[in-house]
Coordinates of C-alpha atoms in Angstrom, one line a residue:
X14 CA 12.2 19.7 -12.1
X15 CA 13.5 22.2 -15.0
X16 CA 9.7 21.4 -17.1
X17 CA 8.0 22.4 -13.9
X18 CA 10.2 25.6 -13.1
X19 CA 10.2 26.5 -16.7
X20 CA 6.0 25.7 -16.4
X21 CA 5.6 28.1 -13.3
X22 CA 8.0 30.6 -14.1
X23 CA 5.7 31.4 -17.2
X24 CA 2.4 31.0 -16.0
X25 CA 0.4 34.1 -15.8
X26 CA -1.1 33.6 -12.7
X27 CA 0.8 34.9 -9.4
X28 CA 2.1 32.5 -7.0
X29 CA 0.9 33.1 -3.4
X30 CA 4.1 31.6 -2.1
X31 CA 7.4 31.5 -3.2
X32 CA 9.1 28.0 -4.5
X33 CA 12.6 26.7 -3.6
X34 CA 14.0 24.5 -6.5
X35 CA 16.8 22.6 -4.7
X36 CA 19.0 20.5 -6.8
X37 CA 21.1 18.7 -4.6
X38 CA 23.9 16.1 -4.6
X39 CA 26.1 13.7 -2.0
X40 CA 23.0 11.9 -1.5
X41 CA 25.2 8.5 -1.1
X42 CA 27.5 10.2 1.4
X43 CA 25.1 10.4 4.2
X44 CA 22.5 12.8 2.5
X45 CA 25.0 15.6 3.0
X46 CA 23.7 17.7 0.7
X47 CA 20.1 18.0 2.3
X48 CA 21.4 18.4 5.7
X49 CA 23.5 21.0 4.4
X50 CA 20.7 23.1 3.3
X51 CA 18.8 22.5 5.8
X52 CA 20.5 23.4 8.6
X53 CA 22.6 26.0 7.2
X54 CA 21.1 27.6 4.2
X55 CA 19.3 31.2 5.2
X56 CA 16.2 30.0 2.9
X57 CA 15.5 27.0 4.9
X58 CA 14.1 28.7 7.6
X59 CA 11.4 29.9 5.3
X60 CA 10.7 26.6 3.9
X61 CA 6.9 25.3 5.4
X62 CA 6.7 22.0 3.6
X63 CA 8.4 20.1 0.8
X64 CA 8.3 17.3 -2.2
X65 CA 11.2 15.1 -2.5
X66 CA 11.5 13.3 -5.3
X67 CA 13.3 9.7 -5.3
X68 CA 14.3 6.8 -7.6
X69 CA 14.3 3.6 -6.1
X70 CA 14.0 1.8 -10.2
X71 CA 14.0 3.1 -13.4
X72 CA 10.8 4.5 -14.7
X73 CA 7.4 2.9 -14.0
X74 CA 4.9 5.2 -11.6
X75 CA 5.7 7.3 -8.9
X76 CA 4.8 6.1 -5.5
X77 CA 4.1 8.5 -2.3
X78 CA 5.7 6.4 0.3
X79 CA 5.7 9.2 2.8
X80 CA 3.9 11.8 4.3
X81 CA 3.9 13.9 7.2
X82 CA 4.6 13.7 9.9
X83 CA 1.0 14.6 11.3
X84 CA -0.3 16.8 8.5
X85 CA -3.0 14.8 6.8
X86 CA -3.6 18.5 4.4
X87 CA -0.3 17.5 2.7
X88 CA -2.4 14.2 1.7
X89 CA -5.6 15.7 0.9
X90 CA -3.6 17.8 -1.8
X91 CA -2.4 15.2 -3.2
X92 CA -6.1 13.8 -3.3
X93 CA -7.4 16.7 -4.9
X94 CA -4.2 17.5 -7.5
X95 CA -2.8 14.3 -8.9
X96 CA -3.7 13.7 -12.5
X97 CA -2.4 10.3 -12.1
X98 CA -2.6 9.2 -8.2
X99 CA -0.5 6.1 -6.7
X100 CA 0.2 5.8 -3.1
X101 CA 0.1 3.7 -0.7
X102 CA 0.3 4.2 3.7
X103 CA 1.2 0.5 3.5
X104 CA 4.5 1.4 1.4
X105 CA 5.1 4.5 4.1
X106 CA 4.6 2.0 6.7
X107 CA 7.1 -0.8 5.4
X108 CA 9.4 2.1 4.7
X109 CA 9.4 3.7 7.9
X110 CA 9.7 0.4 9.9
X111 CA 13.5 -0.2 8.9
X112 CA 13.0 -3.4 7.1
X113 CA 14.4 -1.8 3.8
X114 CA 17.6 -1.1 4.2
X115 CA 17.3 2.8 2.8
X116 CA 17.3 6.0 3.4
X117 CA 16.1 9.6 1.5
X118 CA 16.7 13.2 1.7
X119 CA 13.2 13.1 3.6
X120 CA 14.1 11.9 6.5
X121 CA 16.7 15.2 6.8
X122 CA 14.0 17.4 6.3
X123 CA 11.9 16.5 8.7
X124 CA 14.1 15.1 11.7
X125 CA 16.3 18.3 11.5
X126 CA 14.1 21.5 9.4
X127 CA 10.8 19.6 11.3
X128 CA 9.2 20.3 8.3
X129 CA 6.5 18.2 6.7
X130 CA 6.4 16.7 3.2
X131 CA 5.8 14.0 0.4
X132 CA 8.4 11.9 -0.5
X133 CA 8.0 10.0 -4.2
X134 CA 9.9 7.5 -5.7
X135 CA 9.8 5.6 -9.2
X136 CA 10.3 2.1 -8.2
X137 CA 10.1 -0.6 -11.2
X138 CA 13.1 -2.5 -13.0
X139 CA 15.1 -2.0 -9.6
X140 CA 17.6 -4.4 -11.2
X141 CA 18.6 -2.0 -13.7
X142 CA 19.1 1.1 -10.5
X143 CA 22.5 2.1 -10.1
X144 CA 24.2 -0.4 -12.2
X145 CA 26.3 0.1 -15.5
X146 CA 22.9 -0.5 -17.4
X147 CA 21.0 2.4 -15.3
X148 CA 21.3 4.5 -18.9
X149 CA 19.3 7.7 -19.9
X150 CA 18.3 5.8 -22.5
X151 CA 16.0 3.0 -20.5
X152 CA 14.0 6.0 -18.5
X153 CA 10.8 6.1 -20.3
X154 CA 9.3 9.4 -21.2
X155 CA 6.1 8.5 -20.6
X156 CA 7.0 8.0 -16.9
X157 CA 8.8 11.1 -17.1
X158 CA 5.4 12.7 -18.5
X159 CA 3.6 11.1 -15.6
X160 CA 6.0 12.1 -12.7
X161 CA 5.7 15.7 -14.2
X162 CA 1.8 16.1 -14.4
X163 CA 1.3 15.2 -11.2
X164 CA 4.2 17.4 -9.8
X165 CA 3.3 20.1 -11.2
X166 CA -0.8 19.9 -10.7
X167 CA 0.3 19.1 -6.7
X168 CA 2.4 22.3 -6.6
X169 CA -0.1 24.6 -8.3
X170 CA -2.1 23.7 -5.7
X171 CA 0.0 23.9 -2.8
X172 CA 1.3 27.4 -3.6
X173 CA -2.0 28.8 -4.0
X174 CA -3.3 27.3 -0.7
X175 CA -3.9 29.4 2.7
X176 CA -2.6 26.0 4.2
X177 CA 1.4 26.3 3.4
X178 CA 0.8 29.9 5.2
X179 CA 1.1 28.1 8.5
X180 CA 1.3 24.5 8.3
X181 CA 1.9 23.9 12.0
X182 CA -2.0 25.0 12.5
X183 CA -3.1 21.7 10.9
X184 CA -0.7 18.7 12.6
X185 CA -3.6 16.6 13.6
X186 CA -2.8 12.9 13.6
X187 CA -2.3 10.8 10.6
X188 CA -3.9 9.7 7.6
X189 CA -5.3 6.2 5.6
X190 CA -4.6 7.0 2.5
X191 CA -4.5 4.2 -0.7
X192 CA -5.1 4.5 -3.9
X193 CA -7.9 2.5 -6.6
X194 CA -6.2 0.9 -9.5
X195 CA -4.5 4.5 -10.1
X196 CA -7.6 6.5 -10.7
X197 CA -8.6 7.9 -7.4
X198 CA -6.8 8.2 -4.1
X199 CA -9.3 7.6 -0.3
X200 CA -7.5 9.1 2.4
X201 CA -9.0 9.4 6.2
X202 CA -8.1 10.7 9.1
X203 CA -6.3 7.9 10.6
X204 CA -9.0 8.0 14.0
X205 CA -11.7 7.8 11.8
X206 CA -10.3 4.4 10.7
X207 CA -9.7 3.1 14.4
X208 CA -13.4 3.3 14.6
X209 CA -14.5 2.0 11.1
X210 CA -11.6 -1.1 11.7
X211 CA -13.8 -1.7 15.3
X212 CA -17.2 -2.0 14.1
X213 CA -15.9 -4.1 10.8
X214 CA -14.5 -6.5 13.5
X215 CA -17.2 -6.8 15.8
X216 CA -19.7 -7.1 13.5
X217 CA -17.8 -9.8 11.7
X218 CA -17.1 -11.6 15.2
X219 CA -20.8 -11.2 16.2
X220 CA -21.3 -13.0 12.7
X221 CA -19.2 -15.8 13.1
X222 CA -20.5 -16.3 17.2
X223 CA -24.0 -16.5 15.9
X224 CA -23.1 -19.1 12.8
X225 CA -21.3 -21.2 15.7
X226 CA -24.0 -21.2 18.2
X227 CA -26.2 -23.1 15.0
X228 CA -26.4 -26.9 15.3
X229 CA -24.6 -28.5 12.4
X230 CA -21.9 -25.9 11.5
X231 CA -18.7 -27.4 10.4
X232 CA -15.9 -27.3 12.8
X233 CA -14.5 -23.4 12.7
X234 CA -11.3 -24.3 15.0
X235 CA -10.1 -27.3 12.9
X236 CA -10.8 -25.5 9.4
X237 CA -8.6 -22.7 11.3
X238 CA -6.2 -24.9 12.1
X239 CA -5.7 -26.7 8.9
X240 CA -5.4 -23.1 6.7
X241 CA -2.4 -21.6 9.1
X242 CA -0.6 -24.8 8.4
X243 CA -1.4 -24.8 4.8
X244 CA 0.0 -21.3 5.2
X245 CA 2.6 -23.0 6.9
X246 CA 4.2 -25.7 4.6
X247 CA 3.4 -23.2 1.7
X248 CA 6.2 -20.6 3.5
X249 CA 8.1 -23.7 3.5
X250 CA 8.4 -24.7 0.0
X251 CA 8.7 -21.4 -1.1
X252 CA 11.7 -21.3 1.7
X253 CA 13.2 -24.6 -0.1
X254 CA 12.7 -23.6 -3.8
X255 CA 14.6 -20.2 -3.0
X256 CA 17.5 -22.2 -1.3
X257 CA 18.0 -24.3 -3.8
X258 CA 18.0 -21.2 -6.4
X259 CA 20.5 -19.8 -4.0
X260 CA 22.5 -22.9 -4.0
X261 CA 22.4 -23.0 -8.2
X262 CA 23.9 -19.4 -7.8
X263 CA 21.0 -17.6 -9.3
X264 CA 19.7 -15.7 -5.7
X265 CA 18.7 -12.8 -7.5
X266 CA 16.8 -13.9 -10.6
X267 CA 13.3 -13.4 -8.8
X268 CA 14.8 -9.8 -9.4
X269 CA 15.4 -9.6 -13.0
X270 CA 13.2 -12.4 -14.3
X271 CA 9.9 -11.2 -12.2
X272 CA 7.3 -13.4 -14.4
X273 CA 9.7 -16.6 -14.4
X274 CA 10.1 -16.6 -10.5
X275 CA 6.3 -15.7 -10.5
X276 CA 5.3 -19.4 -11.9
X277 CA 8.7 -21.2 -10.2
X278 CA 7.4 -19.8 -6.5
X279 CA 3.5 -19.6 -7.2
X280 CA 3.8 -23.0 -8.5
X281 CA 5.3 -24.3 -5.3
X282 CA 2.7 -22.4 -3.0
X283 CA -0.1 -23.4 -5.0
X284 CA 0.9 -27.0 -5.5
X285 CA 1.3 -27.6 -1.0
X286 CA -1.9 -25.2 -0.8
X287 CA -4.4 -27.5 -2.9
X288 CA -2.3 -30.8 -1.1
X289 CA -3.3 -29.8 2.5
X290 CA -6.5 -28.9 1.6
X291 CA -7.5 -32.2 -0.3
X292 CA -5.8 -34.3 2.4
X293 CA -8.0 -32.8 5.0
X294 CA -11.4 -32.5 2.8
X295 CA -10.3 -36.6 2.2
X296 CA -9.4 -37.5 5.5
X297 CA -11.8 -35.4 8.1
X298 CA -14.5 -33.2 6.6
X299 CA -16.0 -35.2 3.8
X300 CA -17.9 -32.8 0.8
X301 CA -20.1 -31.3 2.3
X302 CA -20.1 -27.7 3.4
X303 CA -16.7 -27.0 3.0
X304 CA -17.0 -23.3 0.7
X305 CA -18.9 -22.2 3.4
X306 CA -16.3 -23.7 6.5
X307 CA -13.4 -21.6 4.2
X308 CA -15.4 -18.9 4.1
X309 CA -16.1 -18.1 7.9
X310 CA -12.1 -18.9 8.3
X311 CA -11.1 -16.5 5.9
X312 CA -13.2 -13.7 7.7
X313 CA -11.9 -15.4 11.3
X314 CA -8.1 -14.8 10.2
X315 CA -8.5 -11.5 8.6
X316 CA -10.4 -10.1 11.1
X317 CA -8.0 -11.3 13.6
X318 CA -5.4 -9.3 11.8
X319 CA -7.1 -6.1 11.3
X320 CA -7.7 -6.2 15.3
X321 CA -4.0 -6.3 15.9
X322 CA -2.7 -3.7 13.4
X323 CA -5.5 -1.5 14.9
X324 CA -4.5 -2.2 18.4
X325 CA -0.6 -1.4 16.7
X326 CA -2.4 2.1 15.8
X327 CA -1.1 0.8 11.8
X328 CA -3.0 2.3 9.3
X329 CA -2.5 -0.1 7.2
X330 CA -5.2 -1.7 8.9
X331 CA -7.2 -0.9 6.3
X332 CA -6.0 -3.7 3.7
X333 CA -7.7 -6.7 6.3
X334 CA -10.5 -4.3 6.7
X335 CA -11.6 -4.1 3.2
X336 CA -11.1 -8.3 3.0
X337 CA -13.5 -8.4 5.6
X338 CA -16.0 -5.9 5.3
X339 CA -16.6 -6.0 1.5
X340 CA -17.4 -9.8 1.8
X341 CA -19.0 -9.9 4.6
X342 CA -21.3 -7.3 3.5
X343 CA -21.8 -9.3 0.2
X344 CA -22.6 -12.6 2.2
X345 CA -25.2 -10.9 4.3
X346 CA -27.0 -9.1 1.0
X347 CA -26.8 -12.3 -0.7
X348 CA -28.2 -14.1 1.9
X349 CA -31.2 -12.2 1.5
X350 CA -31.9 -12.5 -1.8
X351 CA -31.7 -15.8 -1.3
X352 CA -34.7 -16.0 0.6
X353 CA -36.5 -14.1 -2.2
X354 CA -35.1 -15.5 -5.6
X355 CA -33.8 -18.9 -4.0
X356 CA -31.6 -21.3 -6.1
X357 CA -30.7 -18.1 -8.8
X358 CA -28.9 -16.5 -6.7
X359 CA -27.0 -19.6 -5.6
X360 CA -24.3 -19.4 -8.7
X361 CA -23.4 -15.6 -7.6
X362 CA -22.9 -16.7 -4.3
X363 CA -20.4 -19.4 -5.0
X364 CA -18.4 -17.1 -7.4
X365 CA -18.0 -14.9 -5.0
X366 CA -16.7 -17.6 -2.6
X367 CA -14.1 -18.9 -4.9
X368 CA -12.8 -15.5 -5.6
X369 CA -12.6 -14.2 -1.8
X370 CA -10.9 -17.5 -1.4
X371 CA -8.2 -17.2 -3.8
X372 CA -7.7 -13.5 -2.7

């Protein structure tokens, strides 16, 4: 925060609006602080929209976790500015929905100033967060360097935008918004992916009808059947293998030994997986046929699932929606060249359906 006000403060462009710095503390006790300012400080009421930033680990990137509410222009400047982008409406989601047990200065702002924001957090080696071991020493610059290119590019370009003038003018709905491996951020407005999540499903259902009406298809219910109970005993095992840690009196070391608990857990899940699916290949279906079978079920269950976060109004919709439309869209253009370059195009094909299938 002092590299970005030093930055600004010496930058020989004028600032079209004015920026608040606030350095604030009695976050633990109830995010007194915040509320403070906010509802008492004479500056507040001149305040039209806000970064917060957050620690939830010790270095590593910076996630936006939160938006809004309802002003999809905060997002789109973080689209344009952010040197480094990482965010995620599935981590704003999670957040928002109570199941982690936490809570940051951004809720203050915007439940008591009703002002919208961006909330950012650095979120690896949680292990090491407010512990003995949570020394200067283990924050790496380079995370530092990170946090602070793409706070300050955001803010240059919030405080020269005729947006921040009157923010309420532009609360219209939510956004999608994800990132691609950290290099570019896609964000849509959040009605635009209610329709795209519809025609992804119906197209994919209209797929699957038409494969089934074709004498000779492999059963699609049973196949169904048998991957939610591999899904099933692989929960399990994981369940078992994590009481028995528990029981050992090592609860936490998925938390401070990630790549250890990786193979202990993955091992388990993969091990039932591969059993359920040989039993049934050995005992019912035979050879034949089966990538294909997999293949139709793997659409069948993901398409299920975007359906019902869209009819949820989630946007993280979006996640089953790229499972489904990417391959689906690859199946259809393979299956045309097929018919044009026949048994070359076969290999491709098959690649793709073991990779889909392990995703």
């Amino acid at each position: 925060m002092l590299e970005v006000l030093h930055s600004l403060a010496n930058q020989s462009t004028p600032l079209r609006h004015g920026v608040v710095f606030l350095f604030n503390g009695a976050e633990e006790n109830i995010l007194q602080a915040s509320h403070g300012f906010i509802t008492q400080h004479p500056w507040a009421k001149q305040v039209r929209a806000f970064i917060n930033l957050e620690a939830a680990g010790v270095g590593g990137k910076e996630v936006v976790f939160q938006t809004g509410p309802e002003n999809p222009w905060l997002v789109q400047a973080y689209v344009h500015a952010a040197k480094h982008p990482f965010a995620s409406v599935v981590g704003q989601e999670v957040f928002q929905s109570g199941i982690i047990p936490s809570d940051t200065d951004f809720r203050i702002y915007r439940d008591f100033g009703n002002i919208p924001g961006i909330d950012l957090a650095f979120i690896e080696n949680g292990f090491i967060y407010h512990t003995k071991y949570d020394t200067a020493d283990r924050i790496l610059t380079d995370s530092i360097q990170r946090a602070g290119d793409n706070i300050l590019a955001v803010l240059r370009y919030l405080v020269m935008s005729d947006k921040l003038a009157d923010s309420s003018e532009y609360r219209h709905g939510n956004m999608v918004f994800f990132d691609l491996l950290g290099v570019v951020v896609v964000a849509y407005p959040s009605r635009v992916g209610t329709i795209l999540n519809y025609i992804v499903a119906t197209a994919t259902f209209l797929y699957l009808a038409k494969k089934a009406s074709r004498p000779g298809n492999g059963d699609l219910a049973c196949a169904t059947g048998v991957a939610v109970l591999s899904w099933f005993v692989t929960l399990l095992s994981v369940l078992i293998v994590a009481l028995l840690v528990t029981l050992l009196g090592r609860s936490m070391f998925w938390y401070n030994h990630f790549y250890a608990s990786i193979c202990l857990y993955g091992a388990a899940a993969t091990g039932k997986m591969i059993l359920i699916h040989t039993l049934a290949k050995n005992l019912y279906y035979g050879v034949s046929g089966l990538g294909d079978l997999y293949f139709d079920v793997s659409l069948l269950l993901w398409c299920c699932g975007l359906v019902w976060l869209t009819h949820q109004g989630l946007c993280s919709a979006y996640v089953p929606m790229l499972m489904v439309a990417f391959p689906l869209a690859t199946r259809l253009l393979l299956a045309k060249e097929f018919k044009h370059r026949g048994k070359h195009s076969t290999q491709l094909y098959l690649q793709w359906m073991f990779i889909h299938r392990q995703i």
